[in-house]
Amino acid sequence: MRDEDYRAFAQFLERACGIVLGDNKQYLVASRLTPVLQAEGIPDLGDLVRALERRPTADLKGRVIEAMTTNETQWFRDAYPFEVLRKHLLPEMEKQGARRLRIWSAACSSGQEAYSISMTIEEYRAAGGRLDAEIVGTDISPAMIEQARAARYTANVASRGLASERQQRFFDAVGENTWQVKAEIRRRVSFRVHNLLESYAGLGRFDLVYCRNVLIYFGWDSRRDIVERIAQATKPGGYLIVGASESLSRHSEAFELLRLGGGVVYRRG
């Protein structure tokens, strides 16, 4: 892989979806893109970059972005974002008179976060809470969105990060090695393809936004732009939850940091 081809591809990727590769990621690029190159009959990365510049079809561009997008996820990942929702945010919003929330799961991958939010709301309601919600999951990958909509997962994926009690309660076995999220959990959730660098106008406004473990992949300018636009899409008094290793400091003055239940969330002013 020639250095100039790697740099040209890194520039393409940042323009297309905001991901910043940085230095010494040649092995990652090669491992992710080799199947695409083989399927398209493209000899090497330089030819791929030239093909993207010469005939930037949505299909080829989409396959490349999808290959380079990290889709690491699991049920109730990191625990805290769901515990703080059940123990603090839902009771507080219900106390303020809310009855139906709009929640955005940004970069939702194959749907585990969005469905975990719905399961958390189901548990809250089972304990006597009255709040319900509309949950919108978005991801840049059409393949991930298709899988999320199907809500079907192999047994090992369905159990990853999920206690057996929750798996039995919230899933139906639909095959020898396949589980599907139950209808009462799916009813709250819809999914759509969305690039965080593109317009948010069609998404509407939200009471709560989950945008976790995403900002770290963007450059400074893109990160600030995304946070500012999330602020515009968040209702006054609404909340934003980011990853444990992420911070909004120096990115936006629209949110104030709150320490709740051993972690932090951000509230829209």
PDB file of C-alpha atoms in Angstrom:
ATOM      1  CA  MET A   1       0.000   0.000   0.000  1.00  0.00           C
ATOM      2  CA  ARG A   2       1.632   3.224  -1.133  1.00  0.00           C
ATOM      3  CA  ASP A   3       1.665   6.121   1.320  1.00  0.00           C
ATOM      4  CA  GLU A   4       0.078   8.488  -1.200  1.00  0.00           C
ATOM      5  CA  ASP A   5      -2.784   6.037  -1.805  1.00  0.00           C
ATOM      6  CA  TYR A   6      -3.354   5.677   1.925  1.00  0.00           C
ATOM      7  CA  ARG A   7      -3.428   9.470   2.391  1.00  0.00           C
ATOM      8  CA  ALA A   8      -5.820   9.892  -0.543  1.00  0.00           C
ATOM      9  CA  PHE A   9      -8.143   7.242   0.882  1.00  0.00           C
ATOM     10  CA  ALA A  10      -8.003   8.807   4.351  1.00  0.00           C
ATOM     11  CA  GLN A  11      -9.046  12.132   2.819  1.00  0.00           C
ATOM     12  CA  PHE A  12     -11.924  10.462   0.969  1.00  0.00           C
ATOM     13  CA  LEU A  13     -13.135   8.734   4.143  1.00  0.00           C
ATOM     14  CA  GLU A  14     -13.106  11.938   6.178  1.00  0.00           C
ATOM     15  CA  ARG A  15     -15.028  13.813   3.451  1.00  0.00           C
ATOM     16  CA  ALA A  16     -17.547  10.996   3.063  1.00  0.00           C
ATOM     17  CA  CYS A  17     -18.384  10.215   6.672  1.00  0.00           C
ATOM     18  CA  GLY A  18     -16.115  12.214   8.971  1.00  0.00           C
ATOM     19  CA  ILE A  19     -13.976   9.299  10.165  1.00  0.00           C
ATOM     20  CA  VAL A  20     -10.355  10.293  10.737  1.00  0.00           C
ATOM     21  CA  LEU A  21      -7.929   7.441  10.187  1.00  0.00           C
ATOM     22  CA  GLY A  22      -4.724   9.024  11.407  1.00  0.00           C
ATOM     23  CA  ASP A  23      -1.320   7.467  10.850  1.00  0.00           C
ATOM     24  CA  ASN A  24      -0.324   3.802  10.802  1.00  0.00           C
ATOM     25  CA  LYS A  25      -3.780   2.384  10.061  1.00  0.00           C
ATOM     26  CA  GLN A  26      -2.720   0.691   6.820  1.00  0.00           C
ATOM     27  CA  TYR A  27      -3.333  -2.791   8.203  1.00  0.00           C
ATOM     28  CA  LEU A  28      -6.845  -1.840   9.325  1.00  0.00           C
ATOM     29  CA  VAL A  29      -7.643  -0.422   5.891  1.00  0.00           C
ATOM     30  CA  ALA A  30      -6.259  -3.486   4.120  1.00  0.00           C
ATOM     31  CA  SER A  31      -8.153  -5.943   6.323  1.00  0.00           C
ATOM     32  CA  ARG A  32     -11.451  -4.068   6.024  1.00  0.00           C
ATOM     33  CA  LEU A  33     -11.271  -3.333   2.290  1.00  0.00           C
ATOM     34  CA  THR A  34      -9.804  -6.540   0.864  1.00  0.00           C
ATOM     35  CA  PRO A  35     -13.258  -8.189   0.466  1.00  0.00           C
ATOM     36  CA  VAL A  36     -14.553  -5.059  -1.316  1.00  0.00           C
ATOM     37  CA  LEU A  37     -11.554  -4.943  -3.654  1.00  0.00           C
ATOM     38  CA  GLN A  38     -11.948  -8.636  -4.495  1.00  0.00           C
ATOM     39  CA  ALA A  39     -15.701  -8.355  -5.088  1.00  0.00           C
ATOM     40  CA  GLU A  40     -15.271  -5.314  -7.346  1.00  0.00           C
ATOM     41  CA  GLY A  41     -12.231  -6.679  -9.179  1.00  0.00           C
ATOM     42  CA  ILE A  42     -10.153  -3.660  -8.160  1.00  0.00           C
ATOM     43  CA  PRO A  43      -6.413  -4.406  -7.857  1.00  0.00           C
ATOM     44  CA  ASP A  44      -5.378  -2.117  -5.006  1.00  0.00           C
ATOM     45  CA  LEU A  45      -6.248   0.876  -2.835  1.00  0.00           C
ATOM     46  CA  GLY A  46      -4.970   3.419  -5.342  1.00  0.00           C
ATOM     47  CA  ASP A  47      -7.284   2.028  -8.023  1.00  0.00           C
ATOM     48  CA  LEU A  48     -10.151   2.104  -5.527  1.00  0.00           C
ATOM     49  CA  VAL A  49      -9.565   5.783  -4.767  1.00  0.00           C
ATOM     50  CA  ARG A  50      -9.439   6.560  -8.472  1.00  0.00           C
ATOM     51  CA  ALA A  51     -12.636   4.562  -9.039  1.00  0.00           C
ATOM     52  CA  LEU A  52     -14.377   6.507  -6.274  1.00  0.00           C
ATOM     53  CA  GLU A  53     -13.267   9.769  -7.858  1.00  0.00           C
ATOM     54  CA  ARG A  54     -14.098   8.688 -11.407  1.00  0.00           C
ATOM     55  CA  ARG A  55     -17.449   6.949 -10.789  1.00  0.00           C
ATOM     56  CA  PRO A  56     -18.595   7.726  -7.249  1.00  0.00           C
ATOM     57  CA  THR A  57     -21.647   5.466  -7.354  1.00  0.00           C
ATOM     58  CA  ALA A  58     -23.706   5.259  -4.190  1.00  0.00           C
ATOM     59  CA  ASP A  59     -23.252   1.487  -4.149  1.00  0.00           C
ATOM     60  CA  LEU A  60     -19.444   1.493  -4.222  1.00  0.00           C
ATOM     61  CA  LYS A  61     -19.170   4.429  -1.845  1.00  0.00           C
ATOM     62  CA  GLY A  62     -21.627   2.773   0.523  1.00  0.00           C
ATOM     63  CA  ARG A  63     -19.770  -0.531   0.507  1.00  0.00           C
ATOM     64  CA  VAL A  64     -16.490   1.187   1.293  1.00  0.00           C
ATOM     65  CA  ILE A  65     -17.945   3.253   4.137  1.00  0.00           C
ATOM     66  CA  GLU A  66     -19.736   0.211   5.519  1.00  0.00           C
ATOM     67  CA  ALA A  67     -16.514  -1.807   5.483  1.00  0.00           C
ATOM     68  CA  MET A  68     -14.651   0.934   7.348  1.00  0.00           C
ATOM     69  CA  THR A  69     -17.351   1.600   9.944  1.00  0.00           C
ATOM     70  CA  THR A  70     -16.878  -0.065  13.312  1.00  0.00           C
ATOM     71  CA  ASN A  71     -20.015  -1.998  14.295  1.00  0.00           C
ATOM     72  CA  GLU A  72     -19.017  -3.109  17.784  1.00  0.00           C
ATOM     73  CA  THR A  73     -22.015  -3.276  20.082  1.00  0.00           C
ATOM     74  CA  GLN A  74     -23.870  -5.385  22.615  1.00  0.00           C
ATOM     75  CA  TRP A  75     -26.994  -5.291  24.771  1.00  0.00           C
ATOM     76  CA  PHE A  76     -26.945  -2.778  27.654  1.00  0.00           C
ATOM     77  CA  ARG A  77     -23.378  -1.860  26.747  1.00  0.00           C
ATOM     78  CA  ASP A  78     -21.559  -0.197  29.685  1.00  0.00           C
ATOM     79  CA  ALA A  79     -24.704  -0.539  31.865  1.00  0.00           C
ATOM     80  CA  TYR A  80     -24.635   3.049  33.193  1.00  0.00           C
ATOM     81  CA  PRO A  81     -26.513   4.736  30.303  1.00  0.00           C
ATOM     82  CA  PHE A  82     -29.485   2.450  30.926  1.00  0.00           C
ATOM     83  CA  GLU A  83     -29.325   2.504  34.708  1.00  0.00           C
ATOM     84  CA  VAL A  84     -29.298   6.310  34.765  1.00  0.00           C
ATOM     85  CA  LEU A  85     -32.251   6.293  32.367  1.00  0.00           C
ATOM     86  CA  ARG A  86     -34.336   3.980  34.563  1.00  0.00           C
ATOM     87  CA  LYS A  87     -33.377   5.365  37.964  1.00  0.00           C
ATOM     88  CA  HIS A  88     -32.986   9.085  37.282  1.00  0.00           C
ATOM     89  CA  LEU A  89     -33.992  10.444  33.871  1.00  0.00           C
ATOM     90  CA  LEU A  90     -37.336   8.712  33.377  1.00  0.00           C
ATOM     91  CA  PRO A  91     -38.587   9.525  36.909  1.00  0.00           C
ATOM     92  CA  GLU A  92     -37.449  13.143  36.560  1.00  0.00           C
ATOM     93  CA  MET A  93     -39.093  13.633  33.166  1.00  0.00           C
ATOM     94  CA  GLU A  94     -42.305  11.987  34.341  1.00  0.00           C
ATOM     95  CA  LYS A  95     -42.277  14.214  37.427  1.00  0.00           C
ATOM     96  CA  GLN A  96     -42.090  17.207  35.082  1.00  0.00           C
ATOM     97  CA  GLY A  97     -45.248  16.024  33.324  1.00  0.00           C
ATOM     98  CA  ALA A  98     -43.888  14.157  30.313  1.00  0.00           C
ATOM     99  CA  ARG A  99     -45.937  11.218  29.070  1.00  0.00           C
ATOM    100  CA  ARG A 100     -44.301  10.199  25.790  1.00  0.00           C
ATOM    101  CA  LEU A 101     -40.650  10.847  24.991  1.00  0.00           C
ATOM    102  CA  ARG A 102     -38.727  10.956  21.720  1.00  0.00           C
ATOM    103  CA  ILE A 103     -35.339   9.257  22.031  1.00  0.00           C
ATOM    104  CA  TRP A 104     -32.602   9.096  19.412  1.00  0.00           C
ATOM    105  CA  SER A 105     -30.053   6.279  19.313  1.00  0.00           C
ATOM    106  CA  ALA A 106     -27.399   7.687  16.958  1.00  0.00           C
ATOM    107  CA  ALA A 107     -24.959   5.299  15.244  1.00  0.00           C
ATOM    108  CA  CYS A 108     -27.114   2.436  16.494  1.00  0.00           C
ATOM    109  CA  SER A 109     -25.317  -0.308  14.530  1.00  0.00           C
ATOM    110  CA  SER A 110     -27.490  -3.453  14.428  1.00  0.00           C
ATOM    111  CA  GLY A 111     -30.028  -2.122  16.929  1.00  0.00           C
ATOM    112  CA  GLN A 112     -28.880  -3.381  20.319  1.00  0.00           C
ATOM    113  CA  GLU A 113     -28.730   0.062  21.941  1.00  0.00           C
ATOM    114  CA  ALA A 114     -32.151   1.160  20.674  1.00  0.00           C
ATOM    115  CA  TYR A 115     -33.783  -2.078  21.804  1.00  0.00           C
ATOM    116  CA  SER A 116     -31.965  -1.924  25.165  1.00  0.00           C
ATOM    117  CA  ILE A 117     -33.517   1.516  25.678  1.00  0.00           C
ATOM    118  CA  SER A 118     -36.939   0.077  24.886  1.00  0.00           C
ATOM    119  CA  MET A 119     -36.363  -2.810  27.326  1.00  0.00           C
ATOM    120  CA  THR A 120     -35.362  -0.304  30.000  1.00  0.00           C
ATOM    121  CA  ILE A 121     -38.605   1.606  29.454  1.00  0.00           C
ATOM    122  CA  GLU A 122     -40.558  -1.655  29.620  1.00  0.00           C
ATOM    123  CA  GLU A 123     -38.949  -2.439  32.982  1.00  0.00           C
ATOM    124  CA  TYR A 124     -39.684   1.084  34.207  1.00  0.00           C
ATOM    125  CA  ARG A 125     -43.335   0.759  33.250  1.00  0.00           C
ATOM    126  CA  ALA A 126     -43.572  -2.696  34.839  1.00  0.00           C
ATOM    127  CA  ALA A 127     -42.414  -1.113  38.104  1.00  0.00           C
ATOM    128  CA  GLY A 128     -45.237   1.439  37.979  1.00  0.00           C
ATOM    129  CA  GLY A 129     -43.914   4.169  35.704  1.00  0.00           C
ATOM    130  CA  ARG A 130     -46.263   5.634  33.121  1.00  0.00           C
ATOM    131  CA  LEU A 131     -43.871   7.131  30.588  1.00  0.00           C
ATOM    132  CA  ASP A 132     -43.624   5.645  27.119  1.00  0.00           C
ATOM    133  CA  ALA A 133     -41.400   6.579  24.195  1.00  0.00           C
ATOM    134  CA  GLU A 134     -40.762   6.682  20.481  1.00  0.00           C
ATOM    135  CA  ILE A 135     -37.182   5.570  19.799  1.00  0.00           C
ATOM    136  CA  VAL A 136     -35.416   6.402  16.522  1.00  0.00           C
ATOM    137  CA  GLY A 137     -32.267   4.443  15.696  1.00  0.00           C
ATOM    138  CA  THR A 138     -29.968   5.693  12.937  1.00  0.00           C
ATOM    139  CA  ASP A 139     -26.779   4.391  11.368  1.00  0.00           C
ATOM    140  CA  ILE A 140     -24.712   5.135   8.272  1.00  0.00           C
ATOM    141  CA  SER A 141     -24.751   1.462   7.235  1.00  0.00           C
ATOM    142  CA  PRO A 142     -27.793   0.201   5.276  1.00  0.00           C
ATOM    143  CA  ALA A 143     -26.860  -3.389   6.164  1.00  0.00           C
ATOM    144  CA  MET A 144     -26.873  -2.595   9.893  1.00  0.00           C
ATOM    145  CA  ILE A 145     -30.221  -0.832   9.615  1.00  0.00           C
ATOM    146  CA  GLU A 146     -31.707  -3.779   7.745  1.00  0.00           C
ATOM    147  CA  GLN A 147     -30.545  -6.124  10.488  1.00  0.00           C
ATOM    148  CA  ALA A 148     -31.854  -3.801  13.197  1.00  0.00           C
ATOM    149  CA  ARG A 149     -35.285  -3.668  11.589  1.00  0.00           C
ATOM    150  CA  ALA A 150     -35.446  -7.459  11.377  1.00  0.00           C
ATOM    151  CA  ALA A 151     -34.587  -7.630  15.116  1.00  0.00           C
ATOM    152  CA  ARG A 152     -33.330 -11.200  14.630  1.00  0.00           C
ATOM    153  CA  TYR A 153     -30.037 -12.281  16.159  1.00  0.00           C
ATOM    154  CA  THR A 154     -28.098 -15.504  16.417  1.00  0.00           C
ATOM    155  CA  ALA A 155     -28.051 -17.113  19.852  1.00  0.00           C
ATOM    156  CA  ASN A 156     -24.538 -15.938  20.686  1.00  0.00           C
ATOM    157  CA  VAL A 157     -25.345 -12.341  19.642  1.00  0.00           C
ATOM    158  CA  ALA A 158     -28.684 -12.387  21.478  1.00  0.00           C
ATOM    159  CA  SER A 159     -26.943 -13.366  24.709  1.00  0.00           C
ATOM    160  CA  ARG A 160     -23.976 -10.994  24.513  1.00  0.00           C
ATOM    161  CA  GLY A 161     -24.226  -8.585  27.427  1.00  0.00           C
ATOM    162  CA  LEU A 162     -27.719  -9.826  28.290  1.00  0.00           C
ATOM    163  CA  ALA A 163     -28.735 -11.645  31.465  1.00  0.00           C
ATOM    164  CA  SER A 164     -30.617 -14.877  30.796  1.00  0.00           C
ATOM    165  CA  GLU A 165     -33.698 -13.472  32.560  1.00  0.00           C
ATOM    166  CA  ARG A 166     -33.845 -10.559  30.135  1.00  0.00           C
ATOM    167  CA  GLN A 167     -33.270 -12.817  27.150  1.00  0.00           C
ATOM    168  CA  GLN A 168     -36.188 -15.021  28.157  1.00  0.00           C
ATOM    169  CA  ARG A 169     -38.387 -12.007  28.894  1.00  0.00           C
ATOM    170  CA  PHE A 170     -37.685  -9.883  25.845  1.00  0.00           C
ATOM    171  CA  PHE A 171     -36.962 -12.391  23.046  1.00  0.00           C
ATOM    172  CA  ASP A 172     -38.752 -15.164  21.197  1.00  0.00           C
ATOM    173  CA  ALA A 173     -36.906 -18.189  19.868  1.00  0.00           C
ATOM    174  CA  VAL A 174     -37.727 -18.273  16.148  1.00  0.00           C
ATOM    175  CA  GLY A 175     -35.335 -20.955  14.971  1.00  0.00           C
ATOM    176  CA  GLU A 176     -32.717 -23.395  16.139  1.00  0.00           C
ATOM    177  CA  ASN A 177     -30.128 -20.658  16.514  1.00  0.00           C
ATOM    178  CA  THR A 178     -32.150 -17.449  16.131  1.00  0.00           C
ATOM    179  CA  TRP A 179     -33.882 -15.125  18.570  1.00  0.00           C
ATOM    180  CA  GLN A 180     -36.131 -12.159  17.759  1.00  0.00           C
ATOM    181  CA  VAL A 181     -36.892  -9.152  19.939  1.00  0.00           C
ATOM    182  CA  LYS A 182     -40.477  -9.368  21.150  1.00  0.00           C
ATOM    183  CA  ALA A 183     -43.146  -7.249  19.473  1.00  0.00           C
ATOM    184  CA  GLU A 184     -43.827  -5.134  22.582  1.00  0.00           C
ATOM    185  CA  ILE A 185     -40.192  -4.010  22.571  1.00  0.00           C
ATOM    186  CA  ARG A 186     -40.015  -3.491  18.797  1.00  0.00           C
ATOM    187  CA  ARG A 187     -43.183  -1.364  18.705  1.00  0.00           C
ATOM    188  CA  ARG A 188     -41.396   1.668  20.160  1.00  0.00           C
ATOM    189  CA  VAL A 189     -38.467   1.575  17.771  1.00  0.00           C
ATOM    190  CA  SER A 190     -37.977   2.641  14.152  1.00  0.00           C
ATOM    191  CA  PHE A 191     -34.752   2.745  12.153  1.00  0.00           C
ATOM    192  CA  ARG A 192     -33.391   4.774   9.274  1.00  0.00           C
ATOM    193  CA  VAL A 193     -30.115   5.280   7.442  1.00  0.00           C
ATOM    194  CA  HIS A 194     -28.476   8.546   8.434  1.00  0.00           C
ATOM    195  CA  ASN A 195     -25.005  10.076   8.151  1.00  0.00           C
ATOM    196  CA  LEU A 196     -24.165  12.276  11.143  1.00  0.00           C
ATOM    197  CA  LEU A 197     -22.487  14.764   8.786  1.00  0.00           C
ATOM    198  CA  GLU A 198     -25.723  15.282   6.851  1.00  0.00           C
ATOM    199  CA  SER A 199     -28.871  17.242   7.698  1.00  0.00           C
ATOM    200  CA  TYR A 200     -30.809  16.419  10.876  1.00  0.00           C
ATOM    201  CA  ALA A 201     -33.924  18.241   9.699  1.00  0.00           C
ATOM    202  CA  GLY A 202     -35.906  15.096   8.930  1.00  0.00           C
ATOM    203  CA  LEU A 203     -35.310  13.565  12.338  1.00  0.00           C
ATOM    204  CA  GLY A 204     -37.336  16.028  14.396  1.00  0.00           C
ATOM    205  CA  ARG A 205     -36.504  16.974  17.992  1.00  0.00           C
ATOM    206  CA  PHE A 206     -35.732  14.723  20.922  1.00  0.00           C
ATOM    207  CA  ASP A 207     -36.029  14.608  24.693  1.00  0.00           C
ATOM    208  CA  LEU A 208     -33.007  12.330  24.970  1.00  0.00           C
ATOM    209  CA  VAL A 209     -30.109  11.526  22.629  1.00  0.00           C
ATOM    210  CA  TYR A 210     -27.672   8.635  22.899  1.00  0.00           C
ATOM    211  CA  CYS A 211     -24.543   9.306  20.818  1.00  0.00           C
ATOM    212  CA  ARG A 212     -21.974   7.015  22.388  1.00  0.00           C
ATOM    213  CA  ASN A 213     -18.505   5.936  21.300  1.00  0.00           C
ATOM    214  CA  VAL A 214     -18.928   7.802  18.010  1.00  0.00           C
ATOM    215  CA  LEU A 215     -17.394  11.250  18.412  1.00  0.00           C
ATOM    216  CA  ILE A 216     -13.924   9.801  18.993  1.00  0.00           C
ATOM    217  CA  TYR A 217     -13.766   8.747  15.330  1.00  0.00           C
ATOM    218  CA  PHE A 218     -14.292  12.285  14.004  1.00  0.00           C
ATOM    219  CA  GLY A 219     -11.898  15.171  13.550  1.00  0.00           C
ATOM    220  CA  TRP A 220     -12.200  18.262  15.726  1.00  0.00           C
ATOM    221  CA  ASP A 221     -14.291  20.358  13.321  1.00  0.00           C
ATOM    222  CA  SER A 222     -16.690  17.519  12.497  1.00  0.00           C
ATOM    223  CA  ARG A 223     -17.047  16.661  16.174  1.00  0.00           C
ATOM    224  CA  ARG A 224     -17.959  20.237  17.090  1.00  0.00           C
ATOM    225  CA  ASP A 225     -20.411  20.449  14.182  1.00  0.00           C
ATOM    226  CA  ILE A 226     -22.129  17.195  15.194  1.00  0.00           C
ATOM    227  CA  VAL A 227     -22.498  18.269  18.836  1.00  0.00           C
ATOM    228  CA  GLU A 228     -23.887  21.663  17.846  1.00  0.00           C
ATOM    229  CA  ARG A 229     -26.459  20.066  15.560  1.00  0.00           C
ATOM    230  CA  ILE A 230     -27.398  17.503  18.192  1.00  0.00           C
ATOM    231  CA  ALA A 231     -28.001  20.461  20.511  1.00  0.00           C
ATOM    232  CA  GLN A 232     -30.374  21.953  17.951  1.00  0.00           C
ATOM    233  CA  ALA A 233     -32.196  18.616  17.720  1.00  0.00           C
ATOM    234  CA  THR A 234     -32.510  18.316  21.519  1.00  0.00           C
ATOM    235  CA  LYS A 235     -35.400  19.974  23.291  1.00  0.00           C
ATOM    236  CA  PRO A 236     -34.581  22.493  26.049  1.00  0.00           C
ATOM    237  CA  GLY A 237     -34.132  20.516  29.256  1.00  0.00           C
ATOM    238  CA  GLY A 238     -33.448  17.346  27.275  1.00  0.00           C
ATOM    239  CA  TYR A 239     -30.433  15.116  27.762  1.00  0.00           C
ATOM    240  CA  LEU A 240     -27.448  13.852  25.790  1.00  0.00           C
ATOM    241  CA  ILE A 241     -25.480  10.750  26.777  1.00  0.00           C
ATOM    242  CA  VAL A 242     -22.051  10.173  25.199  1.00  0.00           C
ATOM    243  CA  GLY A 243     -19.451   7.448  25.675  1.00  0.00           C
ATOM    244  CA  ALA A 244     -17.498   7.098  28.899  1.00  0.00           C
ATOM    245  CA  SER A 245     -14.284   8.184  27.150  1.00  0.00           C
ATOM    246  CA  GLU A 246     -15.931  11.136  25.409  1.00  0.00           C
ATOM    247  CA  SER A 247     -16.428  14.695  26.623  1.00  0.00           C
ATOM    248  CA  LEU A 248     -18.291  17.741  25.332  1.00  0.00           C
ATOM    249  CA  SER A 249     -15.812  20.194  26.827  1.00  0.00           C
ATOM    250  CA  ARG A 250     -14.806  22.786  24.211  1.00  0.00           C
ATOM    251  CA  HIS A 251     -17.323  21.358  21.751  1.00  0.00           C
ATOM    252  CA  SER A 252     -20.538  23.077  22.822  1.00  0.00           C
ATOM    253  CA  GLU A 253     -21.852  25.523  25.384  1.00  0.00           C
ATOM    254  CA  ALA A 254     -25.427  24.371  24.852  1.00  0.00           C
ATOM    255  CA  PHE A 255     -25.138  21.475  27.327  1.00  0.00           C
ATOM    256  CA  GLU A 256     -24.341  21.469  31.024  1.00  0.00           C
ATOM    257  CA  LEU A 257     -22.657  18.491  32.671  1.00  0.00           C
ATOM    258  CA  LEU A 258     -24.618  16.680  35.397  1.00  0.00           C
ATOM    259  CA  ARG A 259     -23.233  13.989  37.687  1.00  0.00           C
ATOM    260  CA  LEU A 260     -25.877  11.331  38.265  1.00  0.00           C
ATOM    261  CA  GLY A 261     -25.612   7.851  39.743  1.00  0.00           C
ATOM    262  CA  GLY A 262     -21.852   7.542  39.490  1.00  0.00           C
ATOM    263  CA  GLY A 263     -21.514   8.904  35.959  1.00  0.00           C
ATOM    264  CA  VAL A 264     -22.252  11.954  33.840  1.00  0.00           C
ATOM    265  CA  VAL A 265     -24.957  13.083  31.447  1.00  0.00           C
ATOM    266  CA  TYR A 266     -25.406  16.403  29.644  1.00  0.00           C
ATOM    267  CA  ARG A 267     -28.522  18.564  29.866  1.00  0.00           C
ATOM    268  CA  ARG A 268     -29.610  21.003  27.178  1.00  0.00           C
ATOM    269  CA  GLY A 269     -29.951  24.539  28.454  1.00  0.00           C
TER     270      GLY A 269
END
